[in-house]
XYZ file of C-alpha atoms in Angstrom:
702
model
C 0.128 0.064 -0.007
C 1.257 3.492 -0.777
C -0.346 6.781 0.310
C -1.460 9.475 -2.140
C 0.943 12.169 -1.676
C -0.156 15.208 -3.679
C -2.692 16.318 -6.280
C -0.162 15.713 -9.198
C -0.708 12.049 -8.829
C -3.105 10.014 -10.912
C -5.992 7.832 -9.869
C -7.297 4.970 -11.972
C -11.072 3.986 -11.438
C -11.003 0.258 -12.314
C -13.606 -2.367 -12.787
C -12.249 -5.334 -11.298
C -13.138 -8.788 -13.129
C -14.741 -10.628 -10.112
C -18.059 -12.549 -10.504
C -19.684 -11.127 -7.209
C -22.428 -8.860 -7.879
C -21.874 -6.560 -4.768
C -18.410 -5.742 -6.146
C -19.796 -4.419 -9.481
C -18.436 -0.930 -9.080
C -15.369 0.962 -9.709
C -12.431 0.659 -7.409
C -9.557 3.348 -7.139
C -5.782 2.529 -7.717
C -2.774 4.431 -7.607
C -0.954 5.096 -11.081
C 2.547 4.553 -10.032
C 5.354 6.630 -11.613
C 7.136 3.261 -12.843
C 4.345 0.870 -14.084
C 5.399 -2.191 -15.831
C 4.022 -2.213 -19.490
C 3.734 1.512 -19.562
C 6.108 4.002 -20.745
C 4.685 6.535 -18.406
C 1.992 7.281 -15.983
C 0.234 9.167 -18.643
C 0.055 6.019 -20.851
C -2.583 4.574 -18.677
C -6.210 5.533 -20.131
C -9.847 4.427 -20.170
C -10.450 1.047 -21.687
C -7.143 -0.464 -21.174
C -6.376 -3.812 -19.402
C -4.573 -3.684 -16.231
C -3.525 -6.054 -13.356
C -4.473 -4.993 -9.913
C -4.166 -6.432 -6.455
C -7.569 -7.685 -5.060
C -8.439 -9.628 -2.142
C -4.913 -10.951 -1.882
C -4.268 -11.993 -5.437
C -3.649 -10.208 -8.956
C -6.796 -9.897 -11.049
C -7.704 -8.517 -14.335
C -9.443 -5.184 -14.530
C -10.511 -2.544 -16.990
C -9.756 1.210 -16.531
C -12.993 3.177 -16.564
C -11.302 6.597 -15.918
C -8.125 8.293 -14.977
C -8.265 11.408 -13.041
C -5.869 13.891 -10.814
C -5.865 12.845 -7.170
C -7.856 15.030 -4.781
C -7.473 15.999 -1.079
C -9.992 13.348 -0.244
C -7.728 10.685 -2.022
C -4.726 11.998 0.109
C -6.425 10.617 3.337
C -6.900 7.001 1.918
C -4.293 4.596 1.332
C -4.678 3.232 -2.241
C -2.975 0.156 -3.755
C -0.900 0.718 -6.909
C -1.685 -0.676 -10.350
C 0.429 -4.086 -10.714
C 0.859 -3.789 -14.646
C -0.566 -2.299 -17.692
C -1.402 -5.499 -19.791
C -1.730 -3.701 -23.116
C -1.510 -0.080 -24.295
C -4.333 -0.759 -26.658
C -7.805 0.729 -25.342
C -9.808 -2.329 -26.644
C -12.882 -1.469 -24.396
C -14.112 1.483 -26.194
C -16.491 4.193 -24.502
C -19.219 3.139 -26.777
C -18.740 -0.644 -25.940
C -18.574 0.136 -22.246
C -21.632 2.164 -22.219
C -23.360 -0.513 -23.988
C -22.184 -3.190 -21.521
C -23.288 -1.191 -18.811
C -26.725 -0.768 -20.281
C -27.033 -4.515 -21.103
C -25.746 -5.332 -17.499
C -28.458 -3.041 -16.201
C -31.173 -4.397 -18.255
C -30.468 -8.018 -17.689
C -29.784 -7.658 -13.904
C -26.151 -8.647 -14.435
C -22.792 -7.079 -13.575
C -20.460 -5.168 -15.809
C -17.561 -7.590 -15.529
C -19.793 -10.507 -16.607
C -20.848 -8.526 -19.832
C -17.263 -7.258 -20.654
C -15.962 -10.839 -20.253
C -17.667 -12.042 -23.362
C -17.862 -8.517 -25.209
C -14.116 -8.250 -25.585
C -11.880 -11.308 -26.613
C -8.872 -12.139 -24.514
C -5.609 -10.329 -25.555
C -3.256 -11.995 -27.987
C 0.038 -10.346 -27.864
C 1.333 -11.437 -31.352
C -1.983 -10.553 -33.142
C -1.849 -7.216 -31.199
C 1.680 -6.400 -32.504
C 0.807 -7.387 -36.059
C -2.205 -5.071 -36.142
C -0.560 -2.252 -34.689
C 2.428 -2.414 -37.147
C -0.260 -2.514 -39.851
C -1.905 0.515 -38.666
C 1.506 2.375 -38.306
C 2.349 1.501 -41.758
C -0.996 2.643 -42.872
C -0.569 5.901 -41.497
C 3.019 6.384 -42.422
C 1.991 5.747 -46.168
C -1.097 7.803 -46.145
C -3.498 4.993 -47.230
C -7.161 5.409 -46.614
C -8.341 3.388 -43.599
C -10.023 0.136 -44.449
C -8.188 -1.005 -47.549
C -6.738 -3.756 -45.527
C -3.221 -4.037 -47.374
C -0.737 -3.162 -44.671
C 0.496 -6.045 -42.594
C 3.710 -7.035 -41.018
C 5.534 -10.137 -42.240
C 4.386 -12.034 -39.159
C 0.814 -10.884 -39.644
C 0.916 -11.761 -43.351
C 1.924 -15.297 -42.639
C -0.811 -15.749 -40.074
C -3.370 -13.942 -42.412
C -2.523 -16.202 -45.240
C -3.110 -19.235 -42.958
C -6.386 -18.107 -41.763
C -7.502 -17.480 -45.335
C -6.708 -20.999 -46.128
C -8.907 -21.948 -43.290
C -11.714 -19.824 -44.626
C -11.301 -17.469 -41.560
C -10.890 -14.292 -43.456
C -11.902 -13.124 -46.862
C -10.515 -9.995 -48.396
C -10.343 -9.260 -51.957
C -6.923 -8.938 -53.616
C -7.912 -5.805 -55.702
C -9.403 -3.867 -53.156
C -11.033 -0.701 -54.596
C -12.930 2.399 -53.460
C -16.353 1.955 -51.784
C -19.316 2.045 -54.175
C -21.087 5.237 -54.889
C -24.894 5.556 -54.736
C -25.117 5.470 -58.516
C -23.395 2.060 -58.628
C -25.865 0.446 -56.231
C -27.859 -2.669 -57.419
C -31.139 -2.945 -55.311
C -31.412 -6.664 -55.758
C -34.551 -7.923 -54.251
C -35.386 -4.794 -52.484
C -37.232 -3.295 -55.582
C -39.836 -6.067 -54.764
C -40.524 -4.866 -51.288
C -42.472 -1.574 -50.622
C -40.024 0.690 -48.978
C -37.048 -1.414 -49.914
C -35.409 0.880 -52.432
C -36.100 3.822 -49.944
C -34.291 1.920 -47.161
C -31.179 1.772 -49.512
C -31.382 5.533 -50.249
C -31.320 6.292 -46.671
C -28.440 4.201 -45.940
C -26.480 5.603 -48.921
C -27.308 9.062 -47.440
C -25.974 8.251 -43.985
C -29.229 8.004 -42.312
C -30.147 5.519 -39.561
C -33.496 3.786 -40.462
C -34.741 0.805 -38.396
C -36.675 -1.886 -40.012
C -37.926 -5.546 -39.424
C -37.504 -7.272 -42.996
C -39.461 -10.691 -43.557
C -37.787 -12.431 -46.603
C -39.646 -14.491 -48.969
C -37.245 -16.374 -51.336
C -34.140 -18.389 -51.326
C -31.120 -17.841 -48.845
C -29.036 -16.724 -51.944
C -31.431 -14.129 -52.719
C -31.294 -12.915 -49.019
C -27.567 -12.754 -49.183
C -27.836 -10.792 -52.313
C -30.068 -8.183 -50.442
C -27.689 -8.194 -47.386
C -25.050 -7.090 -49.979
C -27.065 -4.443 -51.306
C -27.670 -2.905 -48.014
C -24.152 -3.162 -46.973
C -22.788 -1.527 -50.186
C -25.421 1.302 -49.527
C -23.874 1.822 -46.276
C -20.327 1.703 -47.491
C -21.280 4.181 -50.250
C -21.771 6.742 -47.367
C -18.354 5.854 -45.837
C -19.839 4.150 -42.835
C -19.012 0.654 -41.249
C -21.269 -2.311 -41.371
C -21.695 -5.048 -38.738
C -23.790 -8.394 -39.573
C -24.528 -10.968 -36.940
C -26.018 -14.363 -38.030
C -26.737 -17.574 -35.970
C -24.109 -19.826 -37.003
C -20.598 -20.434 -38.600
C -22.160 -21.941 -41.741
C -23.977 -18.442 -42.169
C -20.769 -16.726 -41.752
C -19.012 -18.945 -44.221
C -21.647 -18.003 -46.823
C -22.030 -14.308 -46.230
C -18.327 -13.312 -46.091
C -17.443 -14.386 -49.397
C -20.302 -12.890 -51.064
C -19.658 -9.559 -49.256
C -15.884 -9.545 -50.063
C -16.521 -10.447 -53.861
C -19.142 -7.722 -54.270
C -17.351 -4.759 -52.382
C -14.040 -5.383 -53.115
C -12.582 -4.793 -49.736
C -11.855 -6.789 -46.485
C -14.534 -8.482 -44.647
C -13.525 -9.590 -41.009
C -14.825 -12.721 -39.684
C -15.384 -12.649 -36.065
C -16.343 -16.017 -34.620
C -15.627 -17.153 -30.972
C -14.774 -20.673 -32.059
C -11.983 -19.385 -34.588
C -9.363 -19.445 -31.520
C -7.793 -16.508 -29.620
C -5.318 -15.362 -32.198
C -7.745 -15.168 -35.231
C -10.471 -13.531 -32.955
C -8.078 -11.137 -31.245
C -6.861 -9.986 -34.744
C -10.245 -9.634 -36.277
C -11.326 -7.630 -33.035
C -8.501 -5.377 -33.415
C -8.701 -4.710 -37.157
C -12.386 -3.735 -36.553
C -11.485 -1.525 -33.749
C -8.739 0.360 -35.526
C -10.745 0.909 -38.681
C -8.523 -1.310 -40.688
C -11.558 -3.482 -41.651
C -14.952 -1.489 -42.009
C -17.162 -4.677 -42.490
C -17.517 -7.253 -39.734
C -19.523 -10.671 -40.020
C -19.757 -12.952 -37.126
C -22.050 -14.919 -34.552
C -23.556 -13.526 -31.410
C -20.125 -12.300 -29.993
C -19.749 -10.064 -32.943
C -22.505 -7.968 -31.855
C -19.843 -6.124 -29.619
C -17.367 -5.411 -32.319
C -16.038 -1.948 -31.766
C -16.095 -0.013 -35.243
C -15.793 3.493 -36.010
C -18.593 5.368 -37.490
C -20.971 2.415 -37.468
C -23.724 2.832 -40.043
C -25.540 -0.327 -40.326
C -26.454 -3.293 -37.798
C -27.879 -6.375 -39.138
C -29.208 -9.418 -37.430
C -30.186 -12.152 -39.616
C -32.860 -14.624 -38.048
C -33.322 -12.984 -34.711
C -35.377 -15.733 -33.567
C -32.790 -18.417 -33.492
C -31.960 -19.573 -29.918
C -28.311 -19.601 -30.775
C -28.126 -15.811 -30.803
C -28.787 -15.802 -26.920
C -25.494 -15.825 -24.860
C -25.091 -19.019 -22.877
C -23.455 -17.159 -19.924
C -24.953 -14.739 -17.262
C -26.742 -12.507 -17.717
C -27.868 -14.230 -21.090
C -28.401 -11.232 -23.474
C -29.699 -11.859 -26.813
C -27.512 -10.515 -29.781
C -30.457 -8.892 -31.513
C -31.478 -7.016 -28.284
C -27.909 -6.041 -27.858
C -27.902 -4.590 -31.551
C -31.173 -2.714 -30.720
C -29.701 -1.094 -27.603
C -26.696 -0.221 -29.591
C -28.341 1.497 -32.609
C -29.876 4.583 -31.131
C -26.626 5.710 -29.368
C -24.382 5.179 -32.157
C -26.970 6.575 -34.794
C -26.478 3.393 -36.759
C -29.308 1.814 -38.810
C -30.857 -1.515 -37.688
C -32.049 -4.159 -39.823
C -33.536 -7.430 -38.509
C -34.026 -9.934 -41.343
C -35.492 -13.399 -41.449
C -37.929 -15.749 -43.501
C -40.176 -15.877 -40.389
C -40.901 -13.084 -37.789
C -40.283 -13.210 -34.173
C -42.781 -11.898 -31.804
C -40.165 -9.582 -30.356
C -39.442 -8.022 -33.741
C -43.103 -7.597 -34.286
C -43.264 -5.754 -31.000
C -40.695 -3.271 -32.298
C -43.064 -2.641 -35.402
C -46.162 -2.436 -33.259
C -44.710 0.362 -30.675
C -43.291 2.058 -34.004
C -39.803 1.870 -32.989
C -39.098 0.103 -36.341
C -41.121 -0.471 -39.811
C -42.082 -3.452 -41.349
C -40.734 -4.375 -44.720
C -42.117 -7.540 -46.688
C -43.251 -8.371 -50.085
C -46.867 -8.463 -51.072
C -48.922 -11.468 -51.946
C -47.865 -11.323 -55.677
C -44.055 -11.632 -54.695
C -45.056 -14.635 -52.360
C -46.816 -16.281 -54.970
C -43.790 -15.725 -57.403
C -41.174 -16.787 -54.886
C -42.354 -19.355 -52.504
C -42.829 -23.108 -53.149
C -46.440 -24.855 -53.225
C -47.104 -25.888 -49.551
C -49.856 -28.638 -48.879
C -50.948 -30.265 -45.579
C -52.982 -33.352 -46.460
C -56.091 -33.316 -44.230
C -58.143 -36.582 -42.976
C -59.931 -36.910 -46.012
C -56.828 -36.674 -48.247
C -55.213 -39.260 -46.049
C -58.560 -41.657 -46.131
C -58.610 -41.368 -49.916
C -55.007 -42.624 -49.956
C -55.948 -45.995 -48.502
C -53.871 -47.781 -45.773
C -50.867 -45.760 -46.609
C -52.386 -42.581 -45.430
C -52.175 -43.759 -41.859
C -48.405 -44.162 -41.949
C -45.995 -41.701 -40.449
C -44.723 -40.734 -44.139
C -48.110 -40.941 -45.748
C -48.808 -41.918 -49.422
C -48.902 -38.189 -50.625
C -45.526 -37.472 -49.211
C -44.248 -40.674 -50.847
C -45.706 -39.570 -54.149
C -44.003 -36.069 -53.741
C -40.799 -37.357 -53.026
C -40.807 -39.718 -56.044
C -41.981 -37.143 -58.352
C -39.465 -34.650 -57.125
C -36.543 -37.152 -57.256
C -36.750 -36.721 -61.066
C -35.922 -33.068 -60.881
C -33.296 -32.811 -58.259
C -32.766 -33.303 -54.522
C -35.435 -33.902 -51.846
C -35.262 -32.545 -48.431
C -37.026 -34.432 -45.505
C -37.222 -32.667 -41.938
C -37.295 -34.894 -38.953
C -37.894 -33.076 -35.724
C -35.812 -35.424 -33.576
C -32.156 -36.545 -33.915
C -30.938 -40.087 -33.594
C -32.350 -43.475 -34.491
C -35.340 -43.843 -31.991
C -34.787 -41.187 -29.304
C -37.913 -42.311 -27.064
C -39.085 -45.665 -26.479
C -42.273 -46.808 -24.429
C -43.555 -50.110 -23.066
C -45.250 -52.129 -25.899
C -47.845 -53.317 -23.214
C -48.821 -50.215 -21.092
C -47.406 -47.388 -22.973
C -45.184 -45.969 -20.155
C -42.015 -44.267 -21.117
C -39.151 -46.616 -20.807
C -36.661 -45.397 -18.183
C -33.257 -46.449 -17.205
C -33.111 -48.756 -13.864
C -30.017 -46.915 -12.745
C -30.940 -43.097 -12.990
C -34.574 -43.032 -14.221
C -33.449 -41.247 -17.627
C -35.382 -42.089 -20.648
C -34.142 -45.132 -22.908
C -33.394 -44.675 -26.471
C -32.537 -47.063 -29.411
C -29.299 -46.379 -31.334
C -27.823 -47.835 -34.453
C -24.589 -48.539 -32.500
C -26.173 -50.696 -29.645
C -28.032 -53.867 -29.742
C -30.001 -52.928 -26.555
C -31.690 -49.371 -25.639
C -29.232 -47.064 -23.943
C -30.018 -44.278 -21.256
C -29.781 -40.856 -22.800
C -28.704 -39.575 -19.271
C -26.164 -41.818 -17.852
C -25.253 -44.131 -20.967
C -26.339 -47.298 -19.174
C -27.171 -50.195 -21.648
C -30.480 -51.626 -20.308
C -30.212 -55.135 -21.455
C -33.072 -57.506 -20.310
C -35.246 -54.399 -19.402
C -38.516 -54.969 -17.479
C -41.398 -52.424 -17.318
C -41.868 -51.455 -13.525
C -45.755 -50.908 -14.215
C -46.676 -54.045 -16.146
C -43.631 -56.258 -15.796
C -43.540 -56.255 -19.785
C -40.221 -56.837 -21.671
C -41.267 -55.672 -25.230
C -40.571 -52.008 -26.208
C -41.868 -49.860 -29.025
C -40.881 -46.568 -30.583
C -42.811 -43.401 -29.327
C -40.628 -41.069 -31.700
C -38.673 -41.856 -34.572
C -35.526 -39.846 -35.384
C -33.636 -38.776 -38.366
C -31.343 -41.544 -38.674
C -34.308 -44.248 -38.470
C -36.026 -42.138 -41.217
C -33.154 -42.044 -43.498
C -33.003 -45.907 -43.057
C -36.762 -46.189 -44.248
C -36.278 -43.949 -47.191
C -33.121 -46.065 -48.167
C -35.170 -49.000 -48.297
C -38.167 -47.320 -50.200
C -35.657 -45.723 -52.800
C -32.846 -48.153 -53.052
C -31.143 -46.412 -56.165
C -31.156 -42.969 -54.648
C -28.410 -41.575 -52.290
C -29.592 -40.690 -48.810
C -27.774 -38.037 -46.819
C -28.252 -37.533 -43.034
C -27.312 -33.937 -41.606
C -27.587 -33.644 -37.688
C -25.482 -32.308 -35.020
C -24.487 -35.678 -33.712
C -23.285 -37.345 -36.941
C -22.084 -34.105 -38.721
C -23.856 -31.096 -40.463
C -23.621 -31.179 -44.155
C -23.198 -27.495 -45.565
C -24.255 -27.898 -49.072
C -25.445 -30.600 -51.611
C -25.383 -30.285 -55.543
C -28.317 -30.519 -57.801
C -28.080 -34.313 -58.467
C -31.053 -36.313 -57.381
C -30.773 -37.490 -53.771
C -32.867 -37.568 -50.160
C -31.406 -35.341 -47.589
C -32.632 -36.092 -44.153
C -32.064 -33.321 -41.523
C -33.055 -32.049 -38.313
C -34.184 -28.455 -37.702
C -31.372 -26.108 -38.213
C -29.066 -28.669 -39.843
C -30.565 -28.414 -43.404
C -27.850 -28.053 -46.028
C -28.425 -25.548 -48.853
C -29.006 -27.095 -52.390
C -26.946 -25.595 -55.434
C -30.296 -25.055 -57.479
C -32.725 -25.366 -54.524
C -34.590 -28.416 -53.439
C -37.211 -29.969 -55.933
C -39.275 -30.795 -52.803
C -39.563 -30.954 -48.961
C -41.403 -33.075 -46.645
C -41.901 -31.935 -43.302
C -42.549 -34.768 -40.894
C -44.327 -35.214 -37.354
C -46.146 -32.002 -37.519
C -47.931 -32.621 -34.084
C -44.520 -32.866 -32.596
C -43.114 -30.085 -34.281
C -45.739 -27.711 -33.082
C -45.845 -28.986 -29.516
C -42.605 -27.388 -28.421
C -42.649 -26.243 -24.769
C -42.293 -22.742 -23.701
C -43.760 -19.369 -24.496
C -42.134 -19.316 -27.952
C -43.198 -22.868 -28.983
C -45.327 -21.895 -31.852
C -43.156 -19.010 -33.056
C -40.320 -21.501 -33.049
C -42.304 -24.098 -35.009
C -43.099 -21.494 -37.628
C -39.517 -20.289 -37.961
C -38.113 -23.956 -38.318
C -40.817 -24.868 -41.079
C -40.313 -21.445 -42.903
C -36.565 -21.898 -43.016
C -36.728 -25.321 -44.374
C -39.370 -24.398 -46.965
C -37.182 -21.364 -48.001
C -34.665 -23.919 -49.356
C -37.088 -25.391 -51.875
C -37.529 -23.953 -55.289
C -40.391 -21.533 -56.171
C -43.844 -23.061 -57.305
C -43.202 -21.541 -60.487
C -40.251 -23.777 -60.928
C -42.026 -26.874 -59.508
C -41.102 -26.675 -55.900
C -43.419 -28.233 -53.506
C -43.556 -28.650 -49.541
C -45.725 -31.256 -47.967
C -46.543 -31.212 -44.249
C -47.347 -34.462 -42.636
C -48.356 -35.580 -38.946
C -51.020 -32.845 -38.406
C -50.363 -30.303 -35.598
C -51.511 -26.870 -34.568
C -53.781 -25.577 -37.096
C -52.486 -22.029 -36.767
C -48.970 -23.054 -37.428
C -50.175 -25.214 -40.284
C -52.055 -22.576 -42.066
C -49.164 -20.005 -41.551
C -47.031 -22.038 -43.749
C -49.745 -23.033 -46.079
C -50.293 -19.297 -46.675
C -46.851 -18.322 -46.098
C -47.672 -15.472 -43.726
C -45.581 -15.285 -40.737
C -46.218 -11.596 -40.113
C -49.956 -12.372 -39.170
C -48.974 -15.199 -37.050
C -46.514 -12.822 -35.045
C -49.222 -9.968 -34.935
C -51.772 -12.674 -33.406
C -49.105 -14.047 -31.006
C -48.208 -10.455 -29.727
C -51.913 -9.663 -29.175
C -52.195 -12.799 -26.984
C -49.155 -12.107 -25.034
C -50.222 -8.605 -24.514
C -53.528 -9.850 -23.109
C -51.860 -12.398 -21.035
C -49.185 -9.983 -19.858
C -46.262 -12.019 -21.320
C -42.896 -10.736 -22.490
C -42.135 -8.914 -24.721
C -45.128 -6.596 -23.830
C -43.918 -6.584 -20.126
C -40.776 -6.977 -18.319
C -40.284 -10.524 -16.702
C -37.592 -11.861 -14.564
C -37.212 -15.627 -14.017
C -35.633 -16.750 -10.777
C -34.657 -20.549 -10.661
C -32.848 -22.418 -7.948
C -33.296 -24.262 -4.989
C -36.316 -23.279 -2.776
C -34.275 -21.758 -0.043
C -32.118 -19.740 -2.165
C -34.968 -18.283 -4.404
C -37.022 -17.648 -1.299
C -34.208 -15.850 0.280
C -33.481 -13.674 -2.931
C -37.247 -12.711 -3.016
C -36.971 -11.441 0.543
C -34.259 -9.167 -0.400
C -35.990 -7.805 -3.644
C -38.076 -4.661 -3.153
C -40.482 -4.877 -5.942
C -41.611 -1.402 -7.329
C -45.198 -0.245 -7.281
C -47.087 -2.206 -10.171
C -44.954 -5.106 -10.139
C -46.167 -8.429 -9.068
C -44.754 -11.992 -8.146
C -45.795 -15.351 -9.464
C -44.775 -18.325 -7.616
C -42.509 -19.884 -6.571
C -43.616 -23.224 -8.270
C -42.011 -26.460 -8.958
C -39.530 -25.952 -11.963
C -39.044 -29.204 -14.342
C -35.530 -30.589 -14.107
C -33.997 -33.637 -15.566
C -31.156 -35.880 -15.426
C -28.709 -35.700 -12.601
C -30.704 -32.765 -10.920
C -33.978 -34.655 -11.103
C -35.390 -34.962 -7.695
C -33.650 -31.775 -6.170
C -36.018 -29.324 -4.798
C -35.927 -26.634 -7.575
C -38.520 -23.745 -8.023
C -39.137 -21.016 -10.147
C -40.601 -17.589 -9.323
C -41.401 -15.117 -12.078
C -41.362 -11.154 -11.508
C -43.154 -9.117 -13.933
C -43.956 -5.355 -14.399
C -44.907 -3.198 -17.162
C -42.446 -2.062 -19.634
C -42.099 1.511 -18.105
C -41.237 -0.066 -14.776
C -38.891 -2.558 -16.402
C -35.567 -0.577 -15.449
C -36.755 -0.394 -11.832
C -37.489 -4.281 -11.689
C -34.160 -5.176 -13.092
C -32.493 -2.720 -10.675
C -34.393 -4.279 -7.706
C -33.296 -7.830 -8.763
C -29.677 -6.619 -9.125
C -29.649 -5.086 -5.608
C -31.182 -8.267 -4.133
C -28.506 -10.290 -5.761
C -25.797 -8.067 -4.482
C -27.279 -8.352 -0.747
C -27.024 -12.103 -1.030
C -23.535 -12.043 -2.578
C -22.223 -9.447 0.235
C -23.629 -11.856 3.025
C -22.342 -15.030 1.248
C -25.700 -16.673 1.425
C -25.885 -20.378 0.505
C -27.486 -21.427 -2.734
C -27.285 -20.233 -6.308
C -30.086 -18.512 -8.278
C -30.313 -18.484 -12.148
C -31.695 -15.147 -13.110
C -33.008 -14.666 -16.685
C -34.694 -11.467 -17.856
C -37.369 -12.179 -20.481
C -37.118 -15.963 -20.519
C -38.416 -17.750 -23.679
C -39.170 -21.028 -21.695
C -41.947 -19.615 -19.572
């Protein structure tokens, strides 16, 4: 410890990276005259990483502010900073402000948010980017052409290029001018060309775009929007759900715009991710495409924020406080005066809420565009199946078999199965009780790799299984997975290749235009070179019975994404729905009208007071911990408590006394509700209360 000796000394306010809610505040540290990693005390500035002593050990921290010492500081004994980790201010003021807003909204802490907003430092990547920036400045080149690089940086960039981790045109040119813009599919959407003009003029419109057509057409429209933004000299940030989308969007942008497009994906590794983050930070690259972590990319003069398929669960952060990337972009748009474009072939209820409140405008094609670009969708009813004879009662009824057979003469066919695996759920053949593992009680499943049923929880092979209810020994399938479906189709079409695409066996990215059957689970469907000739969507009742508040919304999204891979009705494309299901969801796909479904869903949630029409906070944990937290929360007037009530758990936590309580309040009281929950968490943390509580704001699984 060292005393503050005079007003000329400098004080750094630091956010220390500790996971305790009651420590979410700045701590003052003395900036020593000689600090390892810094040329002088003046080299320490806001947004820089430092090492600080805290609770008997050195911890990471972020400098929030540096100020002159005051007389009040002289009366305190302040610990000095240990080390300046990097001279680069990687936590920019805009990202810091965004992180604070997100932490407050989601009842989290600033260190938790910054931890996934800024990637870990990589010294070699940082040195290469700084050298490239210095070379750019020395040569007087314009920011963003992406040609300057050190020898070490060039070698690493070539390696990442060969791995598909970075795409940049060799002949980088000037940004396009407004006169050069190609409106692509935007001319078919009312207000679409006006959107491009506003982007080219440097304005900041906000729109929810529902796309009708193929994924390739959607990418062309994203390129047009990015091109208009670059014509205004502003930066572009595009967030997509998974790496396959990144791999498709990056080359399309690089080829069309003739400039570097940075790929920012958490799974790419520390070196590549750190380099991409720094190139965006320094302005060496003005276009960034990535998954949910890219929503935090620091970019100068940000002009356009894009989130594709905002209803996808993979855009929700898996670490506390669990923010959703689309909502992060929405919170970022206004302070940075950037345009926001939420695009999807479906429409989430949250996006429709933005339209209903007037915060964003709705962009979609009219019925003529739908008829021209969408495939023909049919859902055989009871009369159709009865006319088909005995085959109408099968899981894949006769109309679906005929559709597959006819389409194979023209190209590949997609079959979507809601469940992965072989037979993921088994029941007793006599009493129909779910077959459970005798060791742990988990459900049993049949696989193509084991002769007997296997427990999905503990992996026990249940040889000689006996039903505890009726003492039967025979099992039957309750649900059939993608692998078993592929086996059945392979027997029915022995001369046709069958491809399975699912997470467990590997996701197939693309298929050619030759006839084949592709069996895929939702989200794993590969794109076909010229579109699928037909698609069969199986087990409608199962697909439309998803649990949670967004079950129907998710079913619409999954079906529309699969159907969008099929050729248009004009080109013979056809989609067949089988297995029944929720009539509202079925008719949404048949009519290809996700906007009306979203409007009705939003109206129902408004009546029932569910998110996004209210602010809701779910508290899940052991009964004692949840009750204790509720005792510490001072609810604002107008807020209400639902529960606690038993929360469903499975696997190794089954049998634990787990409950859930839901706090909700009108939207205008949302900030007070989140602040009250944060305060309650801070009290429990400060007193080291036993038990943990998972806090999720606006949960989808209510």
